[in-house]
GROMACS .gro file of C-alpha atoms in nm:
model
  272
    1LEU     CA    1   3.668  -4.700  -0.342
    2PRO     CA    2   3.902  -4.957  -0.184
    3SER     CA    3   3.905  -5.159  -0.507
    4GLU     CA    4   4.031  -4.868  -0.719
    5LEU     CA    5   4.397  -4.833  -0.814
    6PRO     CA    6   4.598  -4.527  -0.707
    7ILE     CA    7   4.642  -4.240  -0.954
    8TYR     CA    8   4.991  -4.141  -1.063
    9SER     CA    9   5.129  -3.861  -1.279
   10ILE     CA   10   5.470  -3.812  -1.438
   11MET     CA   11   5.594  -3.487  -1.593
   12ALA     CA   12   5.893  -3.455  -1.822
   13ILE     CA   13   6.159  -3.190  -1.773
   14TYR     CA   14   6.326  -3.255  -2.110
   15ASP     CA   15   6.203  -3.330  -2.462
   16HIS     CA   16   6.193  -3.685  -2.597
   17THR     CA   17   6.156  -3.854  -2.257
   18GLN     CA   18   6.057  -4.219  -2.289
   19VAL     CA   19   5.848  -4.358  -2.002
   20ALA     CA   20   5.803  -4.728  -1.923
   21ILE     CA   21   5.574  -4.883  -1.660
   22ASN     CA   22   5.670  -5.225  -1.528
   23GLY     CA   23   5.907  -5.269  -1.820
   24VAL     CA   24   5.651  -5.183  -2.090
   25ALA     CA   25   5.687  -4.865  -2.298
   26ALA     CA   26   5.399  -4.629  -2.215
   27VAL     CA   27   5.451  -4.284  -2.362
   28GLU     CA   28   5.701  -4.030  -2.497
   29LEU     CA   29   5.680  -3.688  -2.328
   30GLN     CA   30   5.815  -3.349  -2.424
   31ALA     CA   31   5.932  -3.093  -2.167
   32GLY     CA   32   5.635  -2.981  -1.956
   33GLU     CA   33   5.405  -3.259  -2.074
   34SER     CA   34   5.260  -3.502  -1.823
   35TYR     CA   35   5.101  -3.846  -1.828
   36LEU     CA   36   4.824  -3.950  -1.589
   37PHE     CA   37   4.769  -4.320  -1.525
   38ARG     CA   38   4.652  -4.581  -1.277
   39ASN     CA   39   4.849  -4.881  -1.165
   40ALA     CA   40   4.903  -5.106  -0.865
   41ILE     CA   41   5.105  -4.996  -0.562
   42GLY     CA   42   5.466  -5.104  -0.613
   43SER     CA   43   5.470  -5.052  -0.991
   44LEU     CA   44   5.810  -4.961  -1.137
   45VAL     CA   45   5.816  -4.642  -1.345
   46GLU     CA   46   6.131  -4.569  -1.545
   47ALA     CA   47   6.219  -4.271  -1.764
   48THR     CA   48   6.510  -4.206  -1.996
   49LYS     CA   49   6.550  -3.850  -1.856
   50PRO     CA   50   6.477  -3.681  -1.520
   51CYS     CA   51   6.106  -3.641  -1.440
   52VAL     CA   52   5.873  -3.540  -1.157
   53MET     CA   53   5.614  -3.786  -1.023
   54ASN     CA   54   5.312  -3.763  -0.793
   55SER     CA   55   5.107  -4.029  -0.615
   56SER     CA   56   4.742  -3.950  -0.545
   57ALA     CA   57   4.389  -4.064  -0.479
   58PHE     CA   58   4.067  -3.874  -0.548
   59LEU     CA   59   3.863  -4.028  -0.265
   60ASP     CA   60   3.949  -4.132   0.090
   61ALA     CA   61   3.932  -4.507   0.146
   62PRO     CA   62   3.812  -4.701   0.335
   63GLY     CA   63   3.670  -4.395   0.517
   64GLY     CA   64   3.689  -4.017   0.526
   65CYS     CA   65   3.521  -3.700   0.400
   66GLY     CA   66   3.568  -3.763   0.028
   67ASP     CA   67   3.884  -3.553  -0.008
   68GLY     CA   68   4.156  -3.614  -0.262
   69THR     CA   69   4.521  -3.621  -0.157
   70PHE     CA   70   4.860  -3.634  -0.326
   71ASP     CA   71   5.235  -3.601  -0.269
   72GLN     CA   72   5.554  -3.630  -0.470
   73ILE     CA   73   5.726  -3.964  -0.523
   74PRO     CA   74   6.102  -3.950  -0.461
   75PRO     CA   75   6.334  -4.139  -0.697
   76ILE     CA   76   6.497  -4.458  -0.574
   77SER     CA   77   6.831  -4.271  -0.548
   78SER     CA   78   6.682  -4.049  -0.273
   79LEU     CA   79   6.541  -4.330  -0.057
   80GLY     CA   80   6.684  -4.466   0.267
   81SER     CA   81   6.677  -4.776   0.482
   82ARG     CA   82   6.568  -4.631   0.818
   83TYR     CA   83   6.260  -4.426   0.905
   84PHE     CA   84   6.079  -4.303   1.215
   85ILE     CA   85   5.700  -4.296   1.172
   86VAL     CA   86   5.518  -4.077   1.422
   87ARG     CA   87   5.155  -4.140   1.511
   88THR     CA   88   4.977  -3.805   1.501
   89GLN     CA   89   4.626  -3.704   1.607
   90GLY     CA   90   4.396  -3.865   1.350
   91ASN     CA   91   4.174  -4.171   1.332
   92SER     CA   92   4.308  -4.526   1.314
   93ILE     CA   93   4.202  -4.568   0.949
   94SER     CA   94   4.411  -4.278   0.821
   95GLU     CA   95   4.702  -4.308   1.063
   96GLN     CA   96   4.875  -4.580   0.862
   97THR     CA   97   5.197  -4.612   0.665
   98THR     CA   98   5.270  -4.807   0.347
   99ILE     CA   99   5.623  -4.943   0.299
  100VAL     CA  100   5.727  -5.042  -0.054
  101ALA     CA  101   6.032  -5.259  -0.131
  102VAL     CA  102   6.252  -5.157  -0.424
  103GLU     CA  103   6.466  -5.473  -0.413
  104ASP     CA  104   6.390  -5.843  -0.386
  105SER     CA  105   6.428  -6.013  -0.045
  106THR     CA  106   6.395  -5.693   0.158
  107LYS     CA  107   6.406  -5.761   0.532
  108LEU     CA  108   6.225  -5.522   0.767
  109THR     CA  109   6.252  -5.475   1.142
  110ILE     CA  110   5.976  -5.266   1.299
  111ASN     CA  111   6.027  -5.140   1.655
  112ARG     CA  112   5.736  -4.965   1.824
  113TYR     CA  113   5.780  -4.710   2.105
  114ASN     CA  114   5.520  -4.544   2.323
  115ALA     CA  115   5.490  -4.165   2.354
  116SER     CA  116   5.746  -4.167   2.636
  117GLY     CA  117   6.000  -4.346   2.416
  118VAL     CA  118   5.977  -4.687   2.580
  119ILE     CA  119   6.007  -4.980   2.338
  120LEU     CA  120   5.695  -5.196   2.319
  121THR     CA  121   5.738  -5.457   2.043
  122THR     CA  122   5.973  -5.573   1.767
  123THR     CA  123   5.846  -5.737   1.447
  124ASN     CA  124   6.043  -5.884   1.156
  125VAL     CA  125   5.897  -5.898   0.804
  126MET     CA  126   6.025  -6.015   0.465
  127LEU     CA  127   5.911  -5.847   0.141
  128ALA     CA  128   6.003  -6.113  -0.113
  129VAL     CA  129   5.982  -5.921  -0.441
  130ALA     CA  130   6.054  -5.563  -0.543
  131GLY     CA  131   5.721  -5.379  -0.547
  132ASN     CA  132   5.578  -5.582  -0.258
  133PHE     CA  133   5.442  -5.356   0.014
  134LEU     CA  134   5.329  -5.362   0.374
  135THR     CA  135   5.081  -5.127   0.543
  136ILE     CA  136   5.120  -5.076   0.919
  137SER     CA  137   4.965  -4.849   1.180
  138ASN     CA  138   5.164  -4.540   1.276
  139GLY     CA  139   5.350  -4.534   1.606
  140ASP     CA  140   5.210  -4.775   1.861
  141GLY     CA  141   4.880  -4.782   1.674
  142SER     CA  142   4.679  -4.548   1.896
  143THR     CA  143   4.877  -4.293   2.098
  144PRO     CA  144   4.966  -3.949   1.954
  145PHE     CA  145   5.344  -3.898   1.922
  146SER     CA  146   5.430  -4.263   1.970
  147VAL     CA  147   5.686  -4.388   1.715
  148ALA     CA  148   5.738  -4.684   1.483
  149GLU     CA  149   6.101  -4.729   1.378
  150ILE     CA  150   6.146  -4.905   1.042
  151GLN     CA  151   6.486  -5.051   0.956
  152SER     CA  152   6.590  -5.254   0.653
  153ASP     CA  153   6.889  -5.398   0.473
  154SER     CA  154   6.765  -5.228   0.151
  155LYS     CA  155   6.616  -4.896   0.045
  156LEU     CA  156   6.246  -4.839   0.109
  157LEU     CA  157   5.975  -4.609  -0.022
  158VAL     CA  158   5.751  -4.497   0.267
  159PHE     CA  159   5.422  -4.305   0.254
  160THR     CA  160   5.250  -4.197   0.575
  161GLY     CA  161   4.890  -4.090   0.638
  162SER     CA  162   4.777  -3.835   0.894
  163ALA     CA  163   4.432  -3.700   0.976
  164GLN     CA  164   4.207  -3.468   1.172
  165SER     CA  165   3.876  -3.649   1.219
  166CYS     CA  166   3.787  -3.750   0.860
  167GLU     CA  167   4.016  -3.488   0.697
  168VAL     CA  168   4.307  -3.697   0.574
  169ASP     CA  169   4.642  -3.637   0.408
  170ILE     CA  170   4.944  -3.828   0.280
  171SER     CA  171   5.312  -3.742   0.299
  172THR     CA  172   5.633  -3.896   0.171
  173SER     CA  173   5.835  -3.998   0.477
  174PHE     CA  174   6.195  -3.886   0.506
  175PRO     CA  175   6.473  -4.139   0.577
  176VAL     CA  176   6.707  -4.082   0.871
  177SER     CA  177   6.966  -4.331   0.746
  178SER     CA  178   7.207  -4.069   0.608
  179PRO     CA  179   7.393  -3.808   0.819
  180CYS     CA  180   7.357  -3.570   0.522
  181ASN     CA  181   6.976  -3.570   0.546
  182GLY     CA  182   6.779  -3.318   0.745
  183SER     CA  183   6.807  -2.939   0.772
  184ASN     CA  184   6.972  -2.687   1.001
  185PHE     CA  185   6.708  -2.423   0.926
  186VAL     CA  186   6.340  -2.451   0.835
  187GLU     CA  187   6.107  -2.157   0.782
  188THR     CA  188   5.749  -2.115   0.667
  189SER     CA  189   5.447  -1.893   0.728
  190SER     CA  190   5.163  -1.982   0.961
  191PHE     CA  191   4.857  -2.158   0.821
  192LYS     CA  192   4.555  -1.956   0.708
  193ALA     CA  193   4.195  -2.043   0.617
  194TYR     CA  194   4.021  -1.906   0.308
  195ARG     CA  195   3.925  -1.583   0.488
  196GLY     CA  196   4.272  -1.532   0.632
  197ASN     CA  197   4.204  -1.648   0.988
  198ASP     CA  198   4.469  -1.855   1.167
  199LEU     CA  199   4.450  -2.233   1.153
  200PRO     CA  200   4.598  -2.462   1.421
  201TYR     CA  201   4.898  -2.684   1.357
  202PHE     CA  202   5.138  -2.910   1.540
  203CYS     CA  203   5.504  -2.984   1.483
  204TYR     CA  204   5.741  -3.264   1.574
  205ILE     CA  205   6.118  -3.256   1.539
  206LEU     CA  206   6.353  -3.555   1.527
  207LEU     CA  207   6.726  -3.520   1.590
  208GLU     CA  208   7.021  -3.739   1.677
  209ASP     CA  209   7.155  -3.524   1.959
  210ALA     CA  210   7.074  -3.509   2.330
  211ASN     CA  211   7.185  -3.152   2.395
  212ALA     CA  212   7.201  -2.935   2.082
  213LYS     CA  213   6.990  -2.621   2.120
  214ILE     CA  214   6.680  -2.588   1.902
  215GLU     CA  215   6.558  -2.235   1.837
  216PHE     CA  216   6.203  -2.129   1.748
  217ASN     CA  217   6.196  -1.775   1.609
  218GLY     CA  218   6.525  -1.711   1.787
  219ALA     CA  219   6.417  -1.843   2.130
  220ASP     CA  220   6.520  -2.168   2.298
  221LEU     CA  221   6.236  -2.406   2.208
  222GLU     CA  222   6.279  -2.617   2.522
  223GLY     CA  223   6.241  -2.303   2.732
  224ILE     CA  224   5.885  -2.276   2.595
  225VAL     CA  225   5.764  -2.637   2.571
  226SER     CA  226   5.857  -2.975   2.718
  227LYS     CA  227   6.207  -3.112   2.680
  228ARG     CA  228   6.304  -3.358   2.407
  229ARG     CA  229   6.258  -3.724   2.494
  230PRO     CA  230   6.462  -4.025   2.378
  231ILE     CA  231   6.324  -4.282   2.136
  232GLY     CA  232   6.431  -4.598   2.318
  233THR     CA  233   6.806  -4.656   2.296
  234THR     CA  234   6.830  -4.537   1.933
  235ASN     CA  235   7.021  -4.216   2.028
  236TRP     CA  236   6.742  -4.026   1.852
  237TYR     CA  237   6.516  -3.774   2.023
  238MET     CA  238   6.181  -3.611   1.955
  239ILE     CA  239   6.021  -3.287   2.067
  240ASN     CA  240   5.671  -3.175   1.972
  241PHE     CA  241   5.454  -2.866   2.019
  242ASN     CA  242   5.145  -2.699   1.878
  243SER     CA  243   5.049  -2.353   1.757
  244ASN     CA  244   4.873  -2.258   2.080
  245GLN     CA  245   5.189  -2.322   2.282
  246MET     CA  246   5.382  -2.087   2.050
  247ALA     CA  247   5.105  -1.818   2.036
  248ASN     CA  248   5.070  -1.885   1.660
  249PRO     CA  249   5.322  -1.632   1.522
  250PRO     CA  250   5.294  -1.532   1.152
  251THR     CA  251   5.632  -1.690   1.072
  252ILE     CA  252   5.766  -2.027   1.189
  253SER     CA  253   6.149  -2.043   1.196
  254ILE     CA  254   6.323  -2.350   1.343
  255SER     CA  255   6.701  -2.383   1.356
  256SER     CA  256   6.985  -2.576   1.519
  257SER     CA  257   7.355  -2.644   1.478
  258VAL     CA  258   7.268  -3.012   1.412
  259LYS     CA  259   7.050  -3.165   1.143
  260LEU     CA  260   6.677  -3.163   1.217
  261TYR     CA  261   6.390  -3.359   1.067
  262VAL     CA  262   6.090  -3.128   1.095
  263ALA     CA  263   5.724  -3.206   1.026
  264ILE     CA  264   5.472  -2.921   1.054
  265ILE     CA  265   5.114  -3.036   0.997
  266GLN     CA  266   4.806  -2.815   0.987
  267ILE     CA  267   4.528  -2.993   1.169
  268GLY     CA  268   4.185  -2.875   1.283
  269GLY     CA  269   3.960  -2.585   1.198
  270GLY     CA  270   3.795  -2.796   0.929
  271PHE     CA  271   4.120  -2.854   0.737
  272SER     CA  272   4.415  -3.093   0.731
   0.00000   0.00000   0.00000
């Protein structure tokens, strides 16, 4: 229900790990033990030793099919100050992004671009206190593969929703603020249903290069699908495709000489 708090879990990697929530001691965990709890969005969780955390919900809200969803929470040290949020193919309820400040007086600039990469609007927002958050619509709010660019003077934690009809999911967004982020090679298998039949998917790739070749299973990707398109004057580019365009091969291998930010999302066939 909309009034219910999110569900979080933290798992210790080492013995004698002390965990505090919003500055209050909560539990001591041994290696492999986990602690499940509820708390408000923006709560600060601290541990005396490295841990793994998940964010989750057991019921879609304010609408959906009743599915649960979860994803890992990155530590503050892994966060960035610039993100590109792509609007995918779901409904307007699920296609939203929550931005959480980790420092006081965090200034945000949100630039929205249409699917052709033309800038539409610019909005400035202040998150006054660490833990304050803002939820915005993905992209331009309605058009698949439009983009919302989020920039800040401080690190941000960003969670993004996607959907197929009422089948919803959440993912931790990746920052593009560091030249060390991204991958030169990504590989996974195609998506399968319970009985082994193929499921459809789409992919979008972000890169900061106008000309570097992108290969899909060894072939020039732009020789198969449409060319990359610029995101305004950011010097960033996006290219997207779906499983039908690629004839749904059993293995998906994407590579380039430059760093790529790759999102592959299964969508349709009754799953997301």
